[in-house]
Amino acid sequence: MKKYFWFWNIDYKRHNLIVMLSKNRTSKELRINLLEKTGFSFENVCKKLKCNRKELHEITSELYENQEILYTNIELKGLYGTRKAIEADTNNKYKKRYYDLWLNVGRNISQILIPILALTITILVIVEDNQSTNIKIQELRLEVLNILKQKEMLENPSKKNHPIKKETDTLNKK
């Protein structure tokens, strides 16, 4: 699971590294902390970014290609930020890419899920409507049958025993 999320967090970790190195570079240029060394050791960077050396290499490869960071061996063995690192930090270059990636993932997921949900709701509505239509049809059939029976009784009273008609004459007793 960690490997899967590593891909998503690489730009976020690049942003954190750029911020760390650009602050160090700025403090050196402005002579704020003269005792501070230029850059950070690999171990210190790995500890702050919570990654191993292999992951650090993946993080720094693009930064090195863009010449935003360079490897140092002068005061310590590690990394230091260039002027381009300060520019990337100021513009939040990698943080924006990180958020854009998540925005695109959310957009892609919603473009898939919304039509599926709409189709599911439509199917449920059609099935429910079909069931209620079948119930109404059954009710109408029963009403038509009742009406036909009543009509038949009115047209042919001899077929059914009429409640008033008697077979025998009560006066003559025949």
mmCIF file with all atom_site columns, C-alpha atoms in Angstrom:
data_model
loop_
_atom_site.group_PDB
_atom_site.id
_atom_site.type_symbol
_atom_site.label_atom_id
_atom_site.label_alt_id
_atom_site.label_comp_id
_atom_site.label_asym_id
_atom_site.label_entity_id
_atom_site.label_seq_id
_atom_site.pdbx_PDB_ins_code
_atom_site.Cartn_x
_atom_site.Cartn_y
_atom_site.Cartn_z
_atom_site.occupancy
_atom_site.B_iso_or_equiv
_atom_site.pdbx_formal_charge
_atom_site.auth_seq_id
_atom_site.auth_comp_id
_atom_site.auth_asym_id
_atom_site.auth_atom_id
_atom_site.pdbx_PDB_model_num
ATOM 1   C CA . MET A 1 1   ? 0.000    0.000   0.000   1.00 0.00 ? 1   MET A CA 1
ATOM 2   C CA . LYS A 1 2   ? 2.854    2.368   0.811   1.00 0.00 ? 2   LYS A CA 1
ATOM 3   C CA . LYS A 1 3   ? 4.348    1.802   -2.651  1.00 0.00 ? 3   LYS A CA 1
ATOM 4   C CA . TYR A 1 4   ? 1.074    2.859   -4.266  1.00 0.00 ? 4   TYR A CA 1
ATOM 5   C CA . PHE A 1 5   ? 0.883    6.108   -2.312  1.00 0.00 ? 5   PHE A CA 1
ATOM 6   C CA . TRP A 1 6   ? 4.568    6.797   -2.883  1.00 0.00 ? 6   TRP A CA 1
ATOM 7   C CA . PHE A 1 7   ? 3.807    7.728   -6.493  1.00 0.00 ? 7   PHE A CA 1
ATOM 8   C CA . TRP A 1 8   ? 1.142    10.189  -5.372  1.00 0.00 ? 8   TRP A CA 1
ATOM 9   C CA . ASN A 1 9   ? 3.327    11.841  -2.740  1.00 0.00 ? 9   ASN A CA 1
ATOM 10  C CA . ILE A 1 10  ? 6.537    12.274  -4.745  1.00 0.00 ? 10  ILE A CA 1
ATOM 11  C CA . ASP A 1 11  ? 5.743    15.859  -5.797  1.00 0.00 ? 11  ASP A CA 1
ATOM 12  C CA . TYR A 1 12  ? 4.709    16.700  -2.233  1.00 0.00 ? 12  TYR A CA 1
ATOM 13  C CA . LYS A 1 13  ? 8.055    15.423  -0.962  1.00 0.00 ? 13  LYS A CA 1
ATOM 14  C CA . ARG A 1 14  ? 9.831    17.347  -3.723  1.00 0.00 ? 14  ARG A CA 1
ATOM 15  C CA . HIS A 1 15  ? 8.052    20.469  -2.513  1.00 0.00 ? 15  HIS A CA 1
ATOM 16  C CA . ASN A 1 16  ? 9.151    19.824  1.080   1.00 0.00 ? 16  ASN A CA 1
ATOM 17  C CA . LEU A 1 17  ? 12.750   19.271  -0.036  1.00 0.00 ? 17  LEU A CA 1
ATOM 18  C CA . ILE A 1 18  ? 12.743   22.448  -2.145  1.00 0.00 ? 18  ILE A CA 1
ATOM 19  C CA . VAL A 1 19  ? 11.333   24.450  0.799   1.00 0.00 ? 19  VAL A CA 1
ATOM 20  C CA . MET A 1 20  ? 13.976   23.049  3.129   1.00 0.00 ? 20  MET A CA 1
ATOM 21  C CA . LEU A 1 21  ? 16.878   23.714  0.733   1.00 0.00 ? 21  LEU A CA 1
ATOM 22  C CA . SER A 1 22  ? 15.669   27.142  -0.393  1.00 0.00 ? 22  SER A CA 1
ATOM 23  C CA . LYS A 1 23  ? 15.321   28.325  3.224   1.00 0.00 ? 23  LYS A CA 1
ATOM 24  C CA . ASN A 1 24  ? 18.849   27.117  3.853   1.00 0.00 ? 24  ASN A CA 1
ATOM 25  C CA . ARG A 1 25  ? 20.104   28.904  0.723   1.00 0.00 ? 25  ARG A CA 1
ATOM 26  C CA . THR A 1 26  ? 18.257   32.120  1.599   1.00 0.00 ? 26  THR A CA 1
ATOM 27  C CA . SER A 1 27  ? 19.632   32.181  5.145   1.00 0.00 ? 27  SER A CA 1
ATOM 28  C CA . LYS A 1 28  ? 23.164   31.691  3.779   1.00 0.00 ? 28  LYS A CA 1
ATOM 29  C CA . GLU A 1 29  ? 22.760   34.456  1.181   1.00 0.00 ? 29  GLU A CA 1
ATOM 30  C CA . LEU A 1 30  ? 21.304   36.877  3.718   1.00 0.00 ? 30  LEU A CA 1
ATOM 31  C CA . ARG A 1 31  ? 23.931   35.805  6.278   1.00 0.00 ? 31  ARG A CA 1
ATOM 32  C CA . ILE A 1 32  ? 21.249   35.149  8.886   1.00 0.00 ? 32  ILE A CA 1
ATOM 33  C CA . ASN A 1 33  ? 22.938   32.101  10.376  1.00 0.00 ? 33  ASN A CA 1
ATOM 34  C CA . LEU A 1 34  ? 26.645   32.024  9.624   1.00 0.00 ? 34  LEU A CA 1
ATOM 35  C CA . LEU A 1 35  ? 27.205   28.787  11.549  1.00 0.00 ? 35  LEU A CA 1
ATOM 36  C CA . GLU A 1 36  ? 24.706   26.874  9.426   1.00 0.00 ? 36  GLU A CA 1
ATOM 37  C CA . LYS A 1 37  ? 26.241   24.734  6.702   1.00 0.00 ? 37  LYS A CA 1
ATOM 38  C CA . THR A 1 38  ? 25.229   25.097  3.067   1.00 0.00 ? 38  THR A CA 1
ATOM 39  C CA . GLY A 1 39  ? 22.838   22.268  2.255   1.00 0.00 ? 39  GLY A CA 1
ATOM 40  C CA . PHE A 1 40  ? 21.852   19.137  4.131   1.00 0.00 ? 40  PHE A CA 1
ATOM 41  C CA . SER A 1 41  ? 23.392   15.702  4.395   1.00 0.00 ? 41  SER A CA 1
ATOM 42  C CA . PHE A 1 42  ? 21.663   12.771  2.725   1.00 0.00 ? 42  PHE A CA 1
ATOM 43  C CA . GLU A 1 43  ? 20.873   11.225  6.107   1.00 0.00 ? 43  GLU A CA 1
ATOM 44  C CA . ASN A 1 44  ? 19.325   14.444  7.385   1.00 0.00 ? 44  ASN A CA 1
ATOM 45  C CA . VAL A 1 45  ? 17.208   14.836  4.218   1.00 0.00 ? 45  VAL A CA 1
ATOM 46  C CA . CYS A 1 46  ? 16.037   11.207  4.395   1.00 0.00 ? 46  CYS A CA 1
ATOM 47  C CA . LYS A 1 47  ? 15.084   11.677  8.039   1.00 0.00 ? 47  LYS A CA 1
ATOM 48  C CA . LYS A 1 48  ? 13.109   14.879  7.378   1.00 0.00 ? 48  LYS A CA 1
ATOM 49  C CA . LEU A 1 49  ? 11.315   13.477  4.310   1.00 0.00 ? 49  LEU A CA 1
ATOM 50  C CA . LYS A 1 50  ? 10.774   10.072  5.975   1.00 0.00 ? 50  LYS A CA 1
ATOM 51  C CA . CYS A 1 51  ? 12.195   8.114   3.053   1.00 0.00 ? 51  CYS A CA 1
ATOM 52  C CA . ASN A 1 52  ? 15.141   5.853   2.261   1.00 0.00 ? 52  ASN A CA 1
ATOM 53  C CA . ARG A 1 53  ? 18.065   6.550   -0.095  1.00 0.00 ? 53  ARG A CA 1
ATOM 54  C CA . LYS A 1 54  ? 16.372   4.897   -3.092  1.00 0.00 ? 54  LYS A CA 1
ATOM 55  C CA . GLU A 1 55  ? 13.238   7.017   -2.644  1.00 0.00 ? 55  GLU A CA 1
ATOM 56  C CA . LEU A 1 56  ? 15.414   10.096  -2.130  1.00 0.00 ? 56  LEU A CA 1
ATOM 57  C CA . HIS A 1 57  ? 17.091   9.383   -5.461  1.00 0.00 ? 57  HIS A CA 1
ATOM 58  C CA . GLU A 1 58  ? 13.634   9.232   -7.122  1.00 0.00 ? 58  GLU A CA 1
ATOM 59  C CA . ILE A 1 59  ? 12.666   12.536  -5.487  1.00 0.00 ? 59  ILE A CA 1
ATOM 60  C CA . THR A 1 60  ? 15.865   14.355  -6.393  1.00 0.00 ? 60  THR A CA 1
ATOM 61  C CA . SER A 1 61  ? 16.292   13.069  -9.956  1.00 0.00 ? 61  SER A CA 1
ATOM 62  C CA . GLU A 1 62  ? 13.919   15.619  -11.508 1.00 0.00 ? 62  GLU A CA 1
ATOM 63  C CA . LEU A 1 63  ? 15.143   18.395  -9.227  1.00 0.00 ? 63  LEU A CA 1
ATOM 64  C CA . TYR A 1 64  ? 18.713   17.677  -10.291 1.00 0.00 ? 64  TYR A CA 1
ATOM 65  C CA . GLU A 1 65  ? 17.743   17.581  -13.989 1.00 0.00 ? 65  GLU A CA 1
ATOM 66  C CA . ASN A 1 66  ? 16.072   20.996  -13.622 1.00 0.00 ? 66  ASN A CA 1
ATOM 67  C CA . GLN A 1 67  ? 19.187   22.238  -11.778 1.00 0.00 ? 67  GLN A CA 1
ATOM 68  C CA . GLU A 1 68  ? 17.077   23.237  -8.782  1.00 0.00 ? 68  GLU A CA 1
ATOM 69  C CA . ILE A 1 69  ? 19.359   21.257  -6.490  1.00 0.00 ? 69  ILE A CA 1
ATOM 70  C CA . LEU A 1 70  ? 22.954   20.144  -6.759  1.00 0.00 ? 70  LEU A CA 1
ATOM 71  C CA . TYR A 1 71  ? 25.055   17.565  -4.967  1.00 0.00 ? 71  TYR A CA 1
ATOM 72  C CA . THR A 1 72  ? 27.694   18.964  -2.654  1.00 0.00 ? 72  THR A CA 1
ATOM 73  C CA . ASN A 1 73  ? 30.852   17.505  -1.246  1.00 0.00 ? 73  ASN A CA 1
ATOM 74  C CA . ILE A 1 74  ? 32.412   20.688  0.152   1.00 0.00 ? 74  ILE A CA 1
ATOM 75  C CA . GLU A 1 75  ? 31.156   21.272  3.721   1.00 0.00 ? 75  GLU A CA 1
ATOM 76  C CA . LEU A 1 76  ? 29.185   18.027  3.881   1.00 0.00 ? 76  LEU A CA 1
ATOM 77  C CA . LYS A 1 77  ? 28.138   15.243  1.564   1.00 0.00 ? 77  LYS A CA 1
ATOM 78  C CA . GLY A 1 78  ? 24.560   15.922  0.541   1.00 0.00 ? 78  GLY A CA 1
ATOM 79  C CA . LEU A 1 79  ? 22.328   18.380  -1.299  1.00 0.00 ? 79  LEU A CA 1
ATOM 80  C CA . TYR A 1 80  ? 22.016   22.131  -1.572  1.00 0.00 ? 80  TYR A CA 1
ATOM 81  C CA . GLY A 1 81  ? 19.499   24.360  -3.305  1.00 0.00 ? 81  GLY A CA 1
ATOM 82  C CA . THR A 1 82  ? 20.243   26.693  -6.213  1.00 0.00 ? 82  THR A CA 1
ATOM 83  C CA . ARG A 1 83  ? 18.543   29.943  -7.170  1.00 0.00 ? 83  ARG A CA 1
ATOM 84  C CA . LYS A 1 84  ? 16.085   27.883  -9.211  1.00 0.00 ? 84  LYS A CA 1
ATOM 85  C CA . ALA A 1 85  ? 15.121   26.107  -5.975  1.00 0.00 ? 85  ALA A CA 1
ATOM 86  C CA . ILE A 1 86  ? 14.208   29.451  -4.435  1.00 0.00 ? 86  ILE A CA 1
ATOM 87  C CA . GLU A 1 87  ? 12.141   30.257  -7.532  1.00 0.00 ? 87  GLU A CA 1
ATOM 88  C CA . ALA A 1 88  ? 10.399   26.857  -7.413  1.00 0.00 ? 88  ALA A CA 1
ATOM 89  C CA . ASP A 1 89  ? 9.678    27.389  -3.712  1.00 0.00 ? 89  ASP A CA 1
ATOM 90  C CA . THR A 1 90  ? 8.294    30.879  -4.290  1.00 0.00 ? 90  THR A CA 1
ATOM 91  C CA . ASN A 1 91  ? 6.019    29.645  -7.092  1.00 0.00 ? 91  ASN A CA 1
ATOM 92  C CA . ASN A 1 92  ? 5.029    26.455  -5.212  1.00 0.00 ? 92  ASN A CA 1
ATOM 93  C CA . LYS A 1 93  ? 5.868    24.558  -8.398  1.00 0.00 ? 93  LYS A CA 1
ATOM 94  C CA . TYR A 1 94  ? 5.767    21.022  -7.002  1.00 0.00 ? 94  TYR A CA 1
ATOM 95  C CA . LYS A 1 95  ? 2.964    21.689  -4.542  1.00 0.00 ? 95  LYS A CA 1
ATOM 96  C CA . LYS A 1 96  ? 0.772    22.861  -7.429  1.00 0.00 ? 96  LYS A CA 1
ATOM 97  C CA . ARG A 1 97  ? 1.663    19.746  -9.411  1.00 0.00 ? 97  ARG A CA 1
ATOM 98  C CA . TYR A 1 98  ? 0.749    17.615  -6.396  1.00 0.00 ? 98  TYR A CA 1
ATOM 99  C CA . TYR A 1 99  ? -2.670   19.278  -6.060  1.00 0.00 ? 99  TYR A CA 1
ATOM 100 C CA . ASP A 1 100 ? -3.231   19.194  -9.828  1.00 0.00 ? 100 ASP A CA 1
ATOM 101 C CA . LEU A 1 101 ? -2.552   15.458  -9.808  1.00 0.00 ? 101 LEU A CA 1
ATOM 102 C CA . TRP A 1 102 ? -5.161   14.889  -7.081  1.00 0.00 ? 102 TRP A CA 1
ATOM 103 C CA . LEU A 1 103 ? -7.601   17.203  -8.846  1.00 0.00 ? 103 LEU A CA 1
ATOM 104 C CA . ASN A 1 104 ? -7.218   15.210  -12.072 1.00 0.00 ? 104 ASN A CA 1
ATOM 105 C CA . VAL A 1 105 ? -7.631   11.919  -10.214 1.00 0.00 ? 105 VAL A CA 1
ATOM 106 C CA . GLY A 1 106 ? -10.818  13.225  -8.586  1.00 0.00 ? 106 GLY A CA 1
ATOM 107 C CA . ARG A 1 107 ? -12.090  14.521  -11.915 1.00 0.00 ? 107 ARG A CA 1
ATOM 108 C CA . ASN A 1 108 ? -11.401  11.183  -13.641 1.00 0.00 ? 108 ASN A CA 1
ATOM 109 C CA . ILE A 1 109 ? -13.092  9.212   -10.877 1.00 0.00 ? 109 ILE A CA 1
ATOM 110 C CA . SER A 1 110 ? -16.130  11.493  -10.952 1.00 0.00 ? 110 SER A CA 1
ATOM 111 C CA . GLN A 1 111 ? -16.333  11.220  -14.746 1.00 0.00 ? 111 GLN A CA 1
ATOM 112 C CA . ILE A 1 112 ? -16.574  7.465   -14.325 1.00 0.00 ? 112 ILE A CA 1
ATOM 113 C CA . LEU A 1 113 ? -18.759  7.272   -11.208 1.00 0.00 ? 113 LEU A CA 1
ATOM 114 C CA . ILE A 1 114 ? -21.374  9.930   -12.037 1.00 0.00 ? 114 ILE A CA 1
ATOM 115 C CA . PRO A 1 115 ? -22.593  8.234   -15.257 1.00 0.00 ? 115 PRO A CA 1
ATOM 116 C CA . ILE A 1 116 ? -22.610  4.840   -13.520 1.00 0.00 ? 116 ILE A CA 1
ATOM 117 C CA . LEU A 1 117 ? -24.649  6.248   -10.625 1.00 0.00 ? 117 LEU A CA 1
ATOM 118 C CA . ALA A 1 118 ? -27.015  8.018   -13.037 1.00 0.00 ? 118 ALA A CA 1
ATOM 119 C CA . LEU A 1 119 ? -27.500  4.792   -15.008 1.00 0.00 ? 119 LEU A CA 1
ATOM 120 C CA . THR A 1 120 ? -28.144  2.817   -11.813 1.00 0.00 ? 120 THR A CA 1
ATOM 121 C CA . ILE A 1 121 ? -30.712  5.349   -10.600 1.00 0.00 ? 121 ILE A CA 1
ATOM 122 C CA . THR A 1 122 ? -32.406  5.369   -14.013 1.00 0.00 ? 122 THR A CA 1
ATOM 123 C CA . ILE A 1 123 ? -32.643  1.571   -14.048 1.00 0.00 ? 123 ILE A CA 1
ATOM 124 C CA . LEU A 1 124 ? -34.089  1.554   -10.522 1.00 0.00 ? 124 LEU A CA 1
ATOM 125 C CA . VAL A 1 125 ? -36.676  4.183   -11.477 1.00 0.00 ? 125 VAL A CA 1
ATOM 126 C CA . ILE A 1 126 ? -37.662  2.245   -14.612 1.00 0.00 ? 126 ILE A CA 1
ATOM 127 C CA . VAL A 1 127 ? -38.000  -1.026  -12.684 1.00 0.00 ? 127 VAL A CA 1
ATOM 128 C CA . GLU A 1 128 ? -40.051  0.665   -9.952  1.00 0.00 ? 128 GLU A CA 1
ATOM 129 C CA . ASP A 1 129 ? -42.220  2.411   -12.538 1.00 0.00 ? 129 ASP A CA 1
ATOM 130 C CA . ASN A 1 130 ? -42.701  -0.884  -14.399 1.00 0.00 ? 130 ASN A CA 1
ATOM 131 C CA . GLN A 1 131 ? -43.825  -2.616  -11.202 1.00 0.00 ? 131 GLN A CA 1
ATOM 132 C CA . SER A 1 132 ? -46.299  0.138   -10.350 1.00 0.00 ? 132 SER A CA 1
ATOM 133 C CA . THR A 1 133 ? -47.576  0.074   -13.948 1.00 0.00 ? 133 THR A CA 1
ATOM 134 C CA . ASN A 1 134 ? -48.133  -3.696  -13.714 1.00 0.00 ? 134 ASN A CA 1
ATOM 135 C CA . ILE A 1 135 ? -50.087  -3.228  -10.487 1.00 0.00 ? 135 ILE A CA 1
ATOM 136 C CA . LYS A 1 136 ? -52.239  -0.540  -12.103 1.00 0.00 ? 136 LYS A CA 1
ATOM 137 C CA . ILE A 1 137 ? -52.858  -2.779  -15.125 1.00 0.00 ? 137 ILE A CA 1
ATOM 138 C CA . GLN A 1 138 ? -54.017  -5.602  -12.832 1.00 0.00 ? 138 GLN A CA 1
ATOM 139 C CA . GLU A 1 139 ? -56.355  -3.230  -10.996 1.00 0.00 ? 139 GLU A CA 1
ATOM 140 C CA . LEU A 1 140 ? -57.803  -1.981  -14.289 1.00 0.00 ? 140 LEU A CA 1
ATOM 141 C CA . ARG A 1 141 ? -58.338  -5.569  -15.517 1.00 0.00 ? 141 ARG A CA 1
ATOM 142 C CA . LEU A 1 142 ? -60.265  -6.381  -12.352 1.00 0.00 ? 142 LEU A CA 1
ATOM 143 C CA . GLU A 1 143 ? -62.386  -3.259  -12.784 1.00 0.00 ? 143 GLU A CA 1
ATOM 144 C CA . VAL A 1 144 ? -63.116  -4.148  -16.418 1.00 0.00 ? 144 VAL A CA 1
ATOM 145 C CA . LEU A 1 145 ? -64.104  -7.701  -15.412 1.00 0.00 ? 145 LEU A CA 1
ATOM 146 C CA . ASN A 1 146 ? -66.431  -6.347  -12.719 1.00 0.00 ? 146 ASN A CA 1
ATOM 147 C CA . ILE A 1 147 ? -67.993  -3.918  -15.174 1.00 0.00 ? 147 ILE A CA 1
ATOM 148 C CA . LEU A 1 148 ? -68.465  -6.698  -17.748 1.00 0.00 ? 148 LEU A CA 1
ATOM 149 C CA . LYS A 1 149 ? -70.136  -8.917  -15.127 1.00 0.00 ? 149 LYS A CA 1
ATOM 150 C CA . GLN A 1 150 ? -72.456  -6.099  -14.103 1.00 0.00 ? 150 GLN A CA 1
ATOM 151 C CA . LYS A 1 151 ? -73.290  -5.374  -17.726 1.00 0.00 ? 151 LYS A CA 1
ATOM 152 C CA . GLU A 1 152 ? -74.028  -9.034  -18.389 1.00 0.00 ? 152 GLU A CA 1
ATOM 153 C CA . MET A 1 153 ? -76.289  -9.217  -15.362 1.00 0.00 ? 153 MET A CA 1
ATOM 154 C CA . LEU A 1 154 ? -78.216  -6.176  -16.532 1.00 0.00 ? 154 LEU A CA 1
ATOM 155 C CA . GLU A 1 155 ? -78.590  -7.434  -20.099 1.00 0.00 ? 155 GLU A CA 1
ATOM 156 C CA . ASN A 1 156 ? -79.533  -11.019 -19.249 1.00 0.00 ? 156 ASN A CA 1
ATOM 157 C CA . PRO A 1 157 ? -81.399  -11.180 -15.976 1.00 0.00 ? 157 PRO A CA 1
ATOM 158 C CA . SER A 1 158 ? -82.687  -14.693 -16.737 1.00 0.00 ? 158 SER A CA 1
ATOM 159 C CA . LYS A 1 159 ? -79.295  -16.331 -16.604 1.00 0.00 ? 159 LYS A CA 1
ATOM 160 C CA . LYS A 1 160 ? -78.839  -15.488 -13.002 1.00 0.00 ? 160 LYS A CA 1
ATOM 161 C CA . ASN A 1 161 ? -81.367  -15.839 -10.240 1.00 0.00 ? 161 ASN A CA 1
ATOM 162 C CA . HIS A 1 162 ? -82.858  -12.504 -9.672  1.00 0.00 ? 162 HIS A CA 1
ATOM 163 C CA . PRO A 1 163 ? -83.545  -11.938 -5.991  1.00 0.00 ? 163 PRO A CA 1
ATOM 164 C CA . ILE A 1 164 ? -87.141  -10.783 -6.624  1.00 0.00 ? 164 ILE A CA 1
ATOM 165 C CA . LYS A 1 165 ? -88.189  -13.610 -8.976  1.00 0.00 ? 165 LYS A CA 1
ATOM 166 C CA . LYS A 1 166 ? -89.739  -16.679 -7.338  1.00 0.00 ? 166 LYS A CA 1
ATOM 167 C CA . GLU A 1 167 ? -90.394  -20.030 -8.944  1.00 0.00 ? 167 GLU A CA 1
ATOM 168 C CA . THR A 1 168 ? -93.646  -20.725 -7.239  1.00 0.00 ? 168 THR A CA 1
ATOM 169 C CA . ASP A 1 169 ? -96.689  -18.611 -6.714  1.00 0.00 ? 169 ASP A CA 1
ATOM 170 C CA . THR A 1 170 ? -97.268  -18.150 -3.022  1.00 0.00 ? 170 THR A CA 1
ATOM 171 C CA . LEU A 1 171 ? -100.955 -17.326 -3.395  1.00 0.00 ? 171 LEU A CA 1
ATOM 172 C CA . ASN A 1 172 ? -101.933 -20.298 -5.493  1.00 0.00 ? 172 ASN A CA 1
ATOM 173 C CA . LYS A 1 173 ? -99.346  -22.644 -4.086  1.00 0.00 ? 173 LYS A CA 1
ATOM 174 C CA . LYS A 1 174 ? -98.590  -24.229 -7.365  1.00 0.00 ? 174 LYS A CA 1
#
